[in-house]
Short mmCIF file of C-alpha atoms in Angstrom, two decimals:
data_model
loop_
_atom_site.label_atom_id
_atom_site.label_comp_id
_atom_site.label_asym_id
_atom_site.label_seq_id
_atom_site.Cartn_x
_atom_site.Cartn_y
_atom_site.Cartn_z
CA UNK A 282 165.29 -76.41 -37.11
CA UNK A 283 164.65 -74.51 -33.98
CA UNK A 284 160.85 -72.85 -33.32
CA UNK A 285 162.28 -69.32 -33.86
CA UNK A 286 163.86 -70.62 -37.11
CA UNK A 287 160.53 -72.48 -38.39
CA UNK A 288 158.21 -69.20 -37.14
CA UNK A 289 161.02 -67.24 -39.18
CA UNK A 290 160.74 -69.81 -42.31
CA UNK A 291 156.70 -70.21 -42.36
CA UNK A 292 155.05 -67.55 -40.93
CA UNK A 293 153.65 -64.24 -42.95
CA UNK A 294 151.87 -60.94 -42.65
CA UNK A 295 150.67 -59.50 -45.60
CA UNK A 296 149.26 -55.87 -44.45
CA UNK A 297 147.28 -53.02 -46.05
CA UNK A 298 146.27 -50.22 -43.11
CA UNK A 299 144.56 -46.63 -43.06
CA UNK A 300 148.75 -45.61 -42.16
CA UNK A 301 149.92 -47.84 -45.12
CA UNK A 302 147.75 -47.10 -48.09
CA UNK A 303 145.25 -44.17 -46.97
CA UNK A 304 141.54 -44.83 -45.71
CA UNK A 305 140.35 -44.21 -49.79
CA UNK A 306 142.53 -46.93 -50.77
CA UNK A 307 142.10 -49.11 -48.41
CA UNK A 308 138.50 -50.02 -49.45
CA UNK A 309 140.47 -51.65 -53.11
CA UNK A 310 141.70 -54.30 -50.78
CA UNK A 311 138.80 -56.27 -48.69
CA UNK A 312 138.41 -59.67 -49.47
CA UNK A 313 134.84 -61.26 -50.00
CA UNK A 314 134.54 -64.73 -48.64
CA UNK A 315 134.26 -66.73 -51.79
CA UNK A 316 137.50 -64.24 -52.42
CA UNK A 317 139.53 -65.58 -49.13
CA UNK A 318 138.83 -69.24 -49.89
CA UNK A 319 140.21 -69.12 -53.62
CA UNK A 320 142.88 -67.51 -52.01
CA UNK A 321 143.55 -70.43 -49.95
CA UNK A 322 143.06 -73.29 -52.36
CA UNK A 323 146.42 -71.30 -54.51
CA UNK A 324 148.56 -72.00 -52.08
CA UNK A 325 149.47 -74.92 -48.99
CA UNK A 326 149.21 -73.99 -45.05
CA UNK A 327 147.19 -72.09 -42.83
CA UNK A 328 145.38 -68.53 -43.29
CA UNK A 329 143.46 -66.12 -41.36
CA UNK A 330 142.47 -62.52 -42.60
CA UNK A 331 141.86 -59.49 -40.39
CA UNK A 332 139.41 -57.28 -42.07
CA UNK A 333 137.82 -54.12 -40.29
CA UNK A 334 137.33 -50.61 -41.48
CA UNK A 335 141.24 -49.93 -40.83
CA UNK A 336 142.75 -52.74 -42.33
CA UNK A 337 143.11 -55.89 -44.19
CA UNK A 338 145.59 -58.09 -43.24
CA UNK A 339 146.44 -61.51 -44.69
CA UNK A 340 148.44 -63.96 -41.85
CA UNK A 341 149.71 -67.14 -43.55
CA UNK A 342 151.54 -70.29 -42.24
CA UNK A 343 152.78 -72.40 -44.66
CA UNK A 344 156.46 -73.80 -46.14
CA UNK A 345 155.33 -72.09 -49.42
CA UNK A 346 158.00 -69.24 -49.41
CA UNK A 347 156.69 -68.18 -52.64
CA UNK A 348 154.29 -64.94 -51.38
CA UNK A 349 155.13 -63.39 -54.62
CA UNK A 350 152.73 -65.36 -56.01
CA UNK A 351 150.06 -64.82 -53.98
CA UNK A 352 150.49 -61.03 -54.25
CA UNK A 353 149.99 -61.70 -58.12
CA UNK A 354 147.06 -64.04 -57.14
CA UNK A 355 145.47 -60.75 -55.00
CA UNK A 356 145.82 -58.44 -57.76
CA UNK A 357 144.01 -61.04 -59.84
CA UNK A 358 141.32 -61.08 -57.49
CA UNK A 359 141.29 -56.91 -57.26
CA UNK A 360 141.47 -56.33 -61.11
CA UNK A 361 143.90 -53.80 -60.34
CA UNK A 362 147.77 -53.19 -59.85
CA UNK A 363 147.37 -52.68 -56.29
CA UNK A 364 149.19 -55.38 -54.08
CA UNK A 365 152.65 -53.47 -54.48
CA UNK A 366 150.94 -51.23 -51.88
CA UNK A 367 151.36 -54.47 -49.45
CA UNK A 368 153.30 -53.95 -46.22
CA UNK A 369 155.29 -57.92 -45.35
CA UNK A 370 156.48 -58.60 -42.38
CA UNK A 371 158.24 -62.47 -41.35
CA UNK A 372 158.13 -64.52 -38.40
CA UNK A 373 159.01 -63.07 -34.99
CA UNK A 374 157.96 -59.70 -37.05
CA UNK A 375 154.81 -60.84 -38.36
CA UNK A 376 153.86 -62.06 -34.84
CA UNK A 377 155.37 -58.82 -33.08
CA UNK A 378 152.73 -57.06 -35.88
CA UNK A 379 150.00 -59.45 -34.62
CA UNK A 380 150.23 -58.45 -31.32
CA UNK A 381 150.83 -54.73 -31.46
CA UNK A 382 147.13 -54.73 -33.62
CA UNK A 383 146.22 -56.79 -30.58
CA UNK A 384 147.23 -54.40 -27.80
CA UNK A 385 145.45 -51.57 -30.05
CA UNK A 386 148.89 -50.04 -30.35
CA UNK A 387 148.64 -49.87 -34.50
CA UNK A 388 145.06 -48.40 -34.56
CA UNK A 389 143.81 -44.86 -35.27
CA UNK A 390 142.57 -44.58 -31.49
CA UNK A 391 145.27 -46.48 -29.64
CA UNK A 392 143.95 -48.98 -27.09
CA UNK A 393 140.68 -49.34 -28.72
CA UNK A 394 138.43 -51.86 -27.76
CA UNK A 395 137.06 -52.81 -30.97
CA UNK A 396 140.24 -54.64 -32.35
CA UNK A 397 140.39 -57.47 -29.91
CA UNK A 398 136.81 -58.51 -30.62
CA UNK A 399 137.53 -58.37 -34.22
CA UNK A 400 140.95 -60.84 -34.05
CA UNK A 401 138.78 -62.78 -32.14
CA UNK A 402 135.79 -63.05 -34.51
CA UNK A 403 138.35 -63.32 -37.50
CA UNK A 404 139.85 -66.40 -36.35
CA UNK A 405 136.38 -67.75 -35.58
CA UNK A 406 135.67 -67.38 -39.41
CA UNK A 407 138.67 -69.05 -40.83
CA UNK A 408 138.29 -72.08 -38.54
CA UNK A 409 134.51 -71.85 -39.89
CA UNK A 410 135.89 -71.57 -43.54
CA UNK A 411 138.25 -74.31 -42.73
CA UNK A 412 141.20 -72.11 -43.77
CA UNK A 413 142.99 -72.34 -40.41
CA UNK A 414 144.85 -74.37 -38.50
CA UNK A 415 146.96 -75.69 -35.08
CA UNK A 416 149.43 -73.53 -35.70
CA UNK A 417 147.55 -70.19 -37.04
CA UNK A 418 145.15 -70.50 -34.14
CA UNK A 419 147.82 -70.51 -31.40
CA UNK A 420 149.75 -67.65 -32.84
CA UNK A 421 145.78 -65.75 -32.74
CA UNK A 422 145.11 -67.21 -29.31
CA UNK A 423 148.32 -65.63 -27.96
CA UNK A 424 147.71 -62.37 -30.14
CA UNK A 425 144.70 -62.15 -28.02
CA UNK A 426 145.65 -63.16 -24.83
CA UNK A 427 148.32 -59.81 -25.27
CA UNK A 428 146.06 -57.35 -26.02
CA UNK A 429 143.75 -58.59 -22.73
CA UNK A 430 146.63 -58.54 -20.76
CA UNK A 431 147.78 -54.46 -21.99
CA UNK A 432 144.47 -53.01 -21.03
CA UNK A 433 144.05 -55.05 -18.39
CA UNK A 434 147.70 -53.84 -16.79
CA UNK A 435 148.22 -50.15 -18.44
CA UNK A 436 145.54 -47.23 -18.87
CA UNK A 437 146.34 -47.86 -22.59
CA UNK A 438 142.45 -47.98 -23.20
CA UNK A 439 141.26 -45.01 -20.81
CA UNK A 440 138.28 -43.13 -21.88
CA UNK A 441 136.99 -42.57 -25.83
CA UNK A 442 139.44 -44.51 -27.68
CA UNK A 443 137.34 -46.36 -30.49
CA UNK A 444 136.50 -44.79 -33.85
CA UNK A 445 133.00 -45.06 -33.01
CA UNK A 446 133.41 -43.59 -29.69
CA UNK A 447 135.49 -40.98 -31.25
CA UNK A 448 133.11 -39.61 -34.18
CA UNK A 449 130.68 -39.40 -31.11
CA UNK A 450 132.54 -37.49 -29.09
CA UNK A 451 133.48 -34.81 -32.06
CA UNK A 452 130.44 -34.90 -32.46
CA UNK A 453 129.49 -33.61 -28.89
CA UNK A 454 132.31 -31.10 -29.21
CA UNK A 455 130.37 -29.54 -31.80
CA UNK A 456 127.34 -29.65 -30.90
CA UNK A 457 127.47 -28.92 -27.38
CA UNK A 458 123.01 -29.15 -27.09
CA UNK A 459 123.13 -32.33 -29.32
CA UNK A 460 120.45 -34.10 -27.10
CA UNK A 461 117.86 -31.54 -28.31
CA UNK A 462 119.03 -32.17 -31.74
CA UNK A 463 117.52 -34.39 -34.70
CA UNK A 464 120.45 -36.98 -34.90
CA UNK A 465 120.28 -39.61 -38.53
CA UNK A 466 122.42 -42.77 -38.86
CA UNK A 467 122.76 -43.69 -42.42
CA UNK A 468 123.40 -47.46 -42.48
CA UNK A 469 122.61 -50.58 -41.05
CA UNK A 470 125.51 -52.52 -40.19
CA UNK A 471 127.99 -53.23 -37.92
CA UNK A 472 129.33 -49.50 -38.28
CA UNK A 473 125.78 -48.01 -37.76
CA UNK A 474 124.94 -50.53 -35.19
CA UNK A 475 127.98 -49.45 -33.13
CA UNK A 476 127.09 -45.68 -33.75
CA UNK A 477 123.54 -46.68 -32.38
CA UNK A 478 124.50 -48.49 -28.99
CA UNK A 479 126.55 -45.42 -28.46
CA UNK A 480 123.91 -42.98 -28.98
CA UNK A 481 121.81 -45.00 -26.30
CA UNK A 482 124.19 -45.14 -24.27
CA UNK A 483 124.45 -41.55 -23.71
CA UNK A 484 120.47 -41.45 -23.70
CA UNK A 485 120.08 -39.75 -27.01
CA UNK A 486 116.33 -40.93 -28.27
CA UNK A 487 115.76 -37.98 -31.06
CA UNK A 488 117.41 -40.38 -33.62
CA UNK A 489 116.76 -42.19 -37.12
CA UNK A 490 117.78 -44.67 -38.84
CA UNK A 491 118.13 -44.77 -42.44
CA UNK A 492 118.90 -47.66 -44.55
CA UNK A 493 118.42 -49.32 -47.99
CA UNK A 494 117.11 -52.83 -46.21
CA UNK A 495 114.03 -52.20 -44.79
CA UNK A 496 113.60 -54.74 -42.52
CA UNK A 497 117.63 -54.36 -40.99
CA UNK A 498 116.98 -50.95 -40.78
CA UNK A 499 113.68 -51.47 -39.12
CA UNK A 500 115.58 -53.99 -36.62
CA UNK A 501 118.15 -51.69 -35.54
CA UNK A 502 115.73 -48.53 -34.60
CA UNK A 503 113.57 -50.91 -32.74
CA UNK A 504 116.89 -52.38 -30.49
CA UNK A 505 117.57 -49.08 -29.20
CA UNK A 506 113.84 -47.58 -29.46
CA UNK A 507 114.87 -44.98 -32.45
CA UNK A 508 112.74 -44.57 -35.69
CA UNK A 509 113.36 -45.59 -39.23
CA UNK A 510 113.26 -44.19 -42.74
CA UNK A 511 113.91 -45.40 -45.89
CA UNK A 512 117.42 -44.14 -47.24
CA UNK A 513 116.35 -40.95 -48.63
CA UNK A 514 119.23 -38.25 -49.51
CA UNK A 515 116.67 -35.76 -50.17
CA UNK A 516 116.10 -35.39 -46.13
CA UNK A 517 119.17 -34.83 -45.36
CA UNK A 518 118.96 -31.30 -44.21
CA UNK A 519 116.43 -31.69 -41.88
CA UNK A 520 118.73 -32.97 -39.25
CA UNK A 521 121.17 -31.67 -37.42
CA UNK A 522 124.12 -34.13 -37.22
CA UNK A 523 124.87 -37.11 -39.40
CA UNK A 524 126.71 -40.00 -38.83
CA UNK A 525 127.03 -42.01 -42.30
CA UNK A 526 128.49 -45.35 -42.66
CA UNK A 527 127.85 -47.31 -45.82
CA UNK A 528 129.15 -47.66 -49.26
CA UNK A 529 127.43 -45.64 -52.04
CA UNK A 530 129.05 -45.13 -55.99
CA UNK A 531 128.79 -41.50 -55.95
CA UNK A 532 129.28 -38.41 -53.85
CA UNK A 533 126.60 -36.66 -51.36
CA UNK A 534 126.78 -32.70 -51.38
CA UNK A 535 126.32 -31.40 -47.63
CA UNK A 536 126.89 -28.05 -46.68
CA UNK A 537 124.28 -27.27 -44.20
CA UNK A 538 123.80 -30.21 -41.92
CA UNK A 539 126.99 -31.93 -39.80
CA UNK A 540 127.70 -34.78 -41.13
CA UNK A 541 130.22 -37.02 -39.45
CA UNK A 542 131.38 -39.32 -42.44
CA UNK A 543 132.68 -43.04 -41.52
CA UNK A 544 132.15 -44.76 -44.80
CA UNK A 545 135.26 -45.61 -46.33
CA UNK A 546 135.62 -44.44 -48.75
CA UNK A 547 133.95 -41.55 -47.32
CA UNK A 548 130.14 -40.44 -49.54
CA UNK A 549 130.29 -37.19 -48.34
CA UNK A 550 131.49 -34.05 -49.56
CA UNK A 551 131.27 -29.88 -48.03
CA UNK A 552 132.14 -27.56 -45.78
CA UNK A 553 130.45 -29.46 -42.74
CA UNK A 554 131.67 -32.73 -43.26
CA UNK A 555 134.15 -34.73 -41.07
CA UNK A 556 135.67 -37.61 -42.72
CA UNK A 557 138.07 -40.53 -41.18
CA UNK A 558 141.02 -38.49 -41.80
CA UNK A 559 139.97 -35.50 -40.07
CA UNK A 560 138.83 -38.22 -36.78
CA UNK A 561 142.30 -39.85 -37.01
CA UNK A 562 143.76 -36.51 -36.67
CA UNK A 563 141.31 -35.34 -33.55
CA UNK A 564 142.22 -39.11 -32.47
CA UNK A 565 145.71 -38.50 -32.59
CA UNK A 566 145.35 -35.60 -29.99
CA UNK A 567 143.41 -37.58 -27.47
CA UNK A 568 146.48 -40.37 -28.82
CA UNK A 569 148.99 -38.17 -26.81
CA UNK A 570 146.99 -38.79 -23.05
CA UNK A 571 148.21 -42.27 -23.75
CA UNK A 572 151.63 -42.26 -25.36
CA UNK A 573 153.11 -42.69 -21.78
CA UNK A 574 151.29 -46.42 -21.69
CA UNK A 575 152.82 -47.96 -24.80
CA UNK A 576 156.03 -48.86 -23.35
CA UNK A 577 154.20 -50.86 -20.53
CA UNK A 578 152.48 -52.50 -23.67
CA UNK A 579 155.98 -52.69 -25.66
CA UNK A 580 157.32 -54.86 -22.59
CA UNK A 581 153.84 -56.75 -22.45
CA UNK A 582 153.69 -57.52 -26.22
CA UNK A 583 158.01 -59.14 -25.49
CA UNK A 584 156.68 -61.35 -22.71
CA UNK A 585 153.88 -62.36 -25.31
CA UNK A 586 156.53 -62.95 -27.98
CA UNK A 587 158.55 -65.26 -25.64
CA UNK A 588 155.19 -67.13 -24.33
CA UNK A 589 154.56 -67.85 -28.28
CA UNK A 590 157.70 -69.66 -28.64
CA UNK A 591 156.88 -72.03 -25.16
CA UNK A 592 153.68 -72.41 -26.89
CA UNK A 593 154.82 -73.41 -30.42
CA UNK A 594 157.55 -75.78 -28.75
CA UNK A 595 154.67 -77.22 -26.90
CA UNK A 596 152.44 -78.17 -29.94
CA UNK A 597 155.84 -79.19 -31.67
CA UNK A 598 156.52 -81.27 -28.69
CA UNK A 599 153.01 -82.96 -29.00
CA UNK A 600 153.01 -83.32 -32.88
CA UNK A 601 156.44 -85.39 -31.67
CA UNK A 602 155.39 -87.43 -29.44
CA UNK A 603 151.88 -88.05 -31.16
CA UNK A 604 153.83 -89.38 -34.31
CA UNK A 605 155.58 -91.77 -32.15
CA UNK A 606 152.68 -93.20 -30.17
CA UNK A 607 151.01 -93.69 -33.46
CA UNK A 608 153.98 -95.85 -34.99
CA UNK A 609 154.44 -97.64 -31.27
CA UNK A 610 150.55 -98.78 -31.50
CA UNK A 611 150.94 -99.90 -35.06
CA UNK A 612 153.47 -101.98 -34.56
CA UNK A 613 152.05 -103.33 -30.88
CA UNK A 614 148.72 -104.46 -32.77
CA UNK A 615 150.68 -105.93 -35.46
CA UNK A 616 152.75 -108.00 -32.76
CA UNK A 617 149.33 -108.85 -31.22
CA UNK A 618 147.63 -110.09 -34.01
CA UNK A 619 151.09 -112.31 -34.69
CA UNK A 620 150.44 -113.40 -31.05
CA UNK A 621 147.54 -114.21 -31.09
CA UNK A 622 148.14 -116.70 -34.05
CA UNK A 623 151.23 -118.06 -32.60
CA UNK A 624 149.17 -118.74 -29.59
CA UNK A 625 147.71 -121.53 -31.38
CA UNK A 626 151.10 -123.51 -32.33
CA UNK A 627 153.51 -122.72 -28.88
CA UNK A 628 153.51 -122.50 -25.23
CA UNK A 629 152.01 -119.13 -24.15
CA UNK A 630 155.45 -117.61 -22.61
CA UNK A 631 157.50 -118.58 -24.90
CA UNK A 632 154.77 -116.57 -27.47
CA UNK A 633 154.54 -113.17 -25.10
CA UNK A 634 158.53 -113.19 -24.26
CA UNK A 635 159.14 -113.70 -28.59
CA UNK A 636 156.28 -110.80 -28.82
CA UNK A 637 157.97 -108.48 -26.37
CA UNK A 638 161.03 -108.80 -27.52
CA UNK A 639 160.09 -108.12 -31.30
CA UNK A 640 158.12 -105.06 -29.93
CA UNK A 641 161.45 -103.62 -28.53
CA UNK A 642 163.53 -104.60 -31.32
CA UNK A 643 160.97 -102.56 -34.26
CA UNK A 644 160.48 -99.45 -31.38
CA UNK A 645 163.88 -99.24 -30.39
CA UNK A 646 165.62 -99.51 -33.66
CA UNK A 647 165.85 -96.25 -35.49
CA UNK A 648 167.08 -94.80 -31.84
CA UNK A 649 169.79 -97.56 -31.59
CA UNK A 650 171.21 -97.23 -35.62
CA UNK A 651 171.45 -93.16 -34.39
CA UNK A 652 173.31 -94.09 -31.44
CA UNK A 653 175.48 -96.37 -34.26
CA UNK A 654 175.87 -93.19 -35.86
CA UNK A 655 176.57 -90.82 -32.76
CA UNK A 656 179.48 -93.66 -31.97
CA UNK A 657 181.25 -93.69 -35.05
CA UNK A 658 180.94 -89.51 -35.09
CA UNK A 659 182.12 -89.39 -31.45
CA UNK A 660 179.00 -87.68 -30.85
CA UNK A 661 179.27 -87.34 -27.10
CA UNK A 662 176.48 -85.14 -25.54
CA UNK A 663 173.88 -87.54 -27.67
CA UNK A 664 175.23 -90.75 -26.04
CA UNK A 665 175.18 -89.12 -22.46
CA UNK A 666 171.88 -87.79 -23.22
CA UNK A 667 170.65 -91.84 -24.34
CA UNK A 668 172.59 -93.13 -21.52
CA UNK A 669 170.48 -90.67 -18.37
CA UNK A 670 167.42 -91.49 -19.99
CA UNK A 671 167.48 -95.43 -19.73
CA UNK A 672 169.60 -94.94 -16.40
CA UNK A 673 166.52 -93.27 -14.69
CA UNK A 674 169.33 -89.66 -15.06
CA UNK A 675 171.91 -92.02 -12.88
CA UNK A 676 174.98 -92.65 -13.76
CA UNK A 677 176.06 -96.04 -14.21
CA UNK A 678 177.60 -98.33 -11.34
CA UNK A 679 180.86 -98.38 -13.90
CA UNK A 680 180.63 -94.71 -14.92
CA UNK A 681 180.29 -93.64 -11.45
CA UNK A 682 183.60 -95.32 -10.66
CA UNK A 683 185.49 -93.86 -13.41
CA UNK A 684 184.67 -90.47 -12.25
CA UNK A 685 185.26 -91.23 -8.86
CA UNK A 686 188.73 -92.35 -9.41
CA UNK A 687 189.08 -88.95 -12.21
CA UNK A 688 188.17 -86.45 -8.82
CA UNK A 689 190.41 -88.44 -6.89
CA UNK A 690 193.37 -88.64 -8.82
CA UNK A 691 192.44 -84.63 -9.50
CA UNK A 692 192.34 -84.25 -6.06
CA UNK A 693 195.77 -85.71 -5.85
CA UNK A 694 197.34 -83.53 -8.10
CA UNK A 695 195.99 -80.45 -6.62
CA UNK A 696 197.07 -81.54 -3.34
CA UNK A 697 201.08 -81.71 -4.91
CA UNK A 698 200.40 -78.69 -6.13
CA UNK A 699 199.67 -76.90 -3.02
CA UNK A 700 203.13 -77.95 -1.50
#
């Protein structure tokens, strides 16, 4: 089986994104971790899952064709009918997939920033969940490797291009005085705490933070010098922009204050509130200033694709050569320890020439009964191939004459010709 045939055979994406099954669907599909490692005990081979607000997407390696199965194994885990909604792609697919996430080519902002940092951290977590593997984590390596290489060689990632960045910037667009404004971050985490550096980084300081957890809430308005309140809906009018990102079971009227909406599903509901649809949409305009990169990516992501393959042939070409070092140092201890008994009865050359030759004999073997084989078949190009490697890629004294006297007599003949 060639690599392009085994990456064909064994490797899967299983994908659910904002484009495949909406942003208020796509919260149905994350995976906790006690979720991700039952997943991986159902079936045999190598897993990593890509998780941010924007996707979930399952990457398996394994000779278990059956995926089928572990669609009906997800929908046990969600409770729900839900996994038809999955988008598969296979092998040189799946990677091509892979890498187009990488290069920020398949996000709502194309060229973001964000996704390569995820990848990164999502195949840190599957090596720490034990869930990966050799093969997995070369595929990811690559993956990220790519999506350096795009923004390092296009203007694919030029200006605002992550959500984050992007619910700012609407933000500033409607607001045009926002730094004299009361600004509130509701929530904590990593959404909030991107929403926060941002904030900063502009040199916004009239902000709060609210959240549930006092003491993560605390930590995050003390990072960037902003204040903190416990989550309190009731307050929510006295500020002037929003920026919401957490989960929360039911809706949030808000018709007075601008409230840019990032949960997903989205909390918020009114006349002033922006949700992740309406940023992909204002994405999708500042989308168009980069259109004009993605074929330098396109060609970027095919020299990727090729430099997988050299890698994969280079792991299979260790796994190879591994396996037979192993089996040529079993059997040289075993002729060693029958030395070193022998030793005790015989003549010590007579013991090392028996030992060497028996070590040649059991390592040599299954090469000569396929050379037997390639004989009897009339298997040419394997013989040659056996006969240049133990003749240092010279031909023999013999073989050398044959085809000496071949050009010759061909030499002959064309020279009869002529006249």
């Amino acid at each position: 089986m060639s690599i392009i045939d085994e990456l064909n055979s064994k490797f899967y994406a299983i994908v659910y994104t904002y484009k495949t099954v909406g942003i208020d669907n796509l919260a149905h599909h994350y995976l906790r971790e006690e979720e991700i490692k039952d997943l991986y005990g159902h079936f045999k081979g190598e897993m990593n899952v890509v998780q941010t607000c924007n996707r979930v997407e399952l990457y398996l390696f394994t000779d278990y064709h059956n995926y089928d199965s572990i669609l009906s194994y997800l929908n046990h885990i969600h409770n729900k009918d839900i996994t038809r909604d999955a988008t598969i792609f296979k092998g040189t697919r799946a990677a091509r997939h892979l890498f187009e996430v990488a290069a920020g080519l398949d996000s709502m902002s194309v060229g973001e920033y964000e996704i390569l940092s995820q990848i990164k951290l999502s195949i840190q977590n599957a090596k720490k969940m034990n869930i990966s593997n050799k093969y997995i984590e070369t595929i990811f390596e690559r993956a990220i490797k790519v999506g350096r290489r795009v923004r390092q060689l296009t203007d694919i990632s030029k200006g605002k291009v992550g959500i984050y960045s992007v619910a700012v910037e609407m933000a500033r667009n409607r607001i045009k005085d926002l730094d004299n404004r009361k600004i509130l971050i509701i929530g904590a985490g990593k959404m909030g705490n991107k929403i926060a550096q941002i904030l900063h980084s502009y040199g916004y300081s009239n902000v709060t933070i609210m959240n549930r957890t006092k003491q993560k809430g605390e930590s995050l308005a003390t990072k960037f010098g902003f204040r903190y309140e416990k989550l309190d809906f009731s307050k929510i009018n006295d500020y002037d922009i929003i920026f919401s990102a957490i989960f929360y079971p039911t809706k949030i009227s808000a018709n007075n204050t601008l409230v840019i909406d990032i949960s997903s599903p989205n909390i918020f509901e009114g006349k002033n509130v922006i949700t992740l649809k309406e940023l992909e949409d204002f994405s999708s305009e500042m989308n168009k200033l980069r259109v004009m990169e993605t074929w330098k990516a396109e060609k970027i992501i095919e020299e990727g694709l090729n430099e997988l393959i050299s890698d994969l042939a280079n792991l299979k070409y260790d796994e190879i050569i591994s396996d037979i070092l192993t089996r040529m140092e079993e059997i040289r201890q075993k002729e060693v320890e029958r030395a070193l008994k022998e030793l005790k009865k015989r003549d010590t050359e007579d013991v090392l020439n028996s030992m060497s030759k028996a070590m040649l004999k059991k390592i040599m073997s299954p090469m000569l009964e396929k050379v037997r084989e390639a004989v009897k078949n009339d298997e040419t190009n394997y013989i040659n191939l056996i006969l240049e490697l133990f003749d240092n890629g010279k031909l023999s004294h013999s073989k050398t004459k044959k085809i000496t006297t071949e050009q010759a007599n061909e030499r002959h003949n064309s020279g009869n010709g002529d006249n």
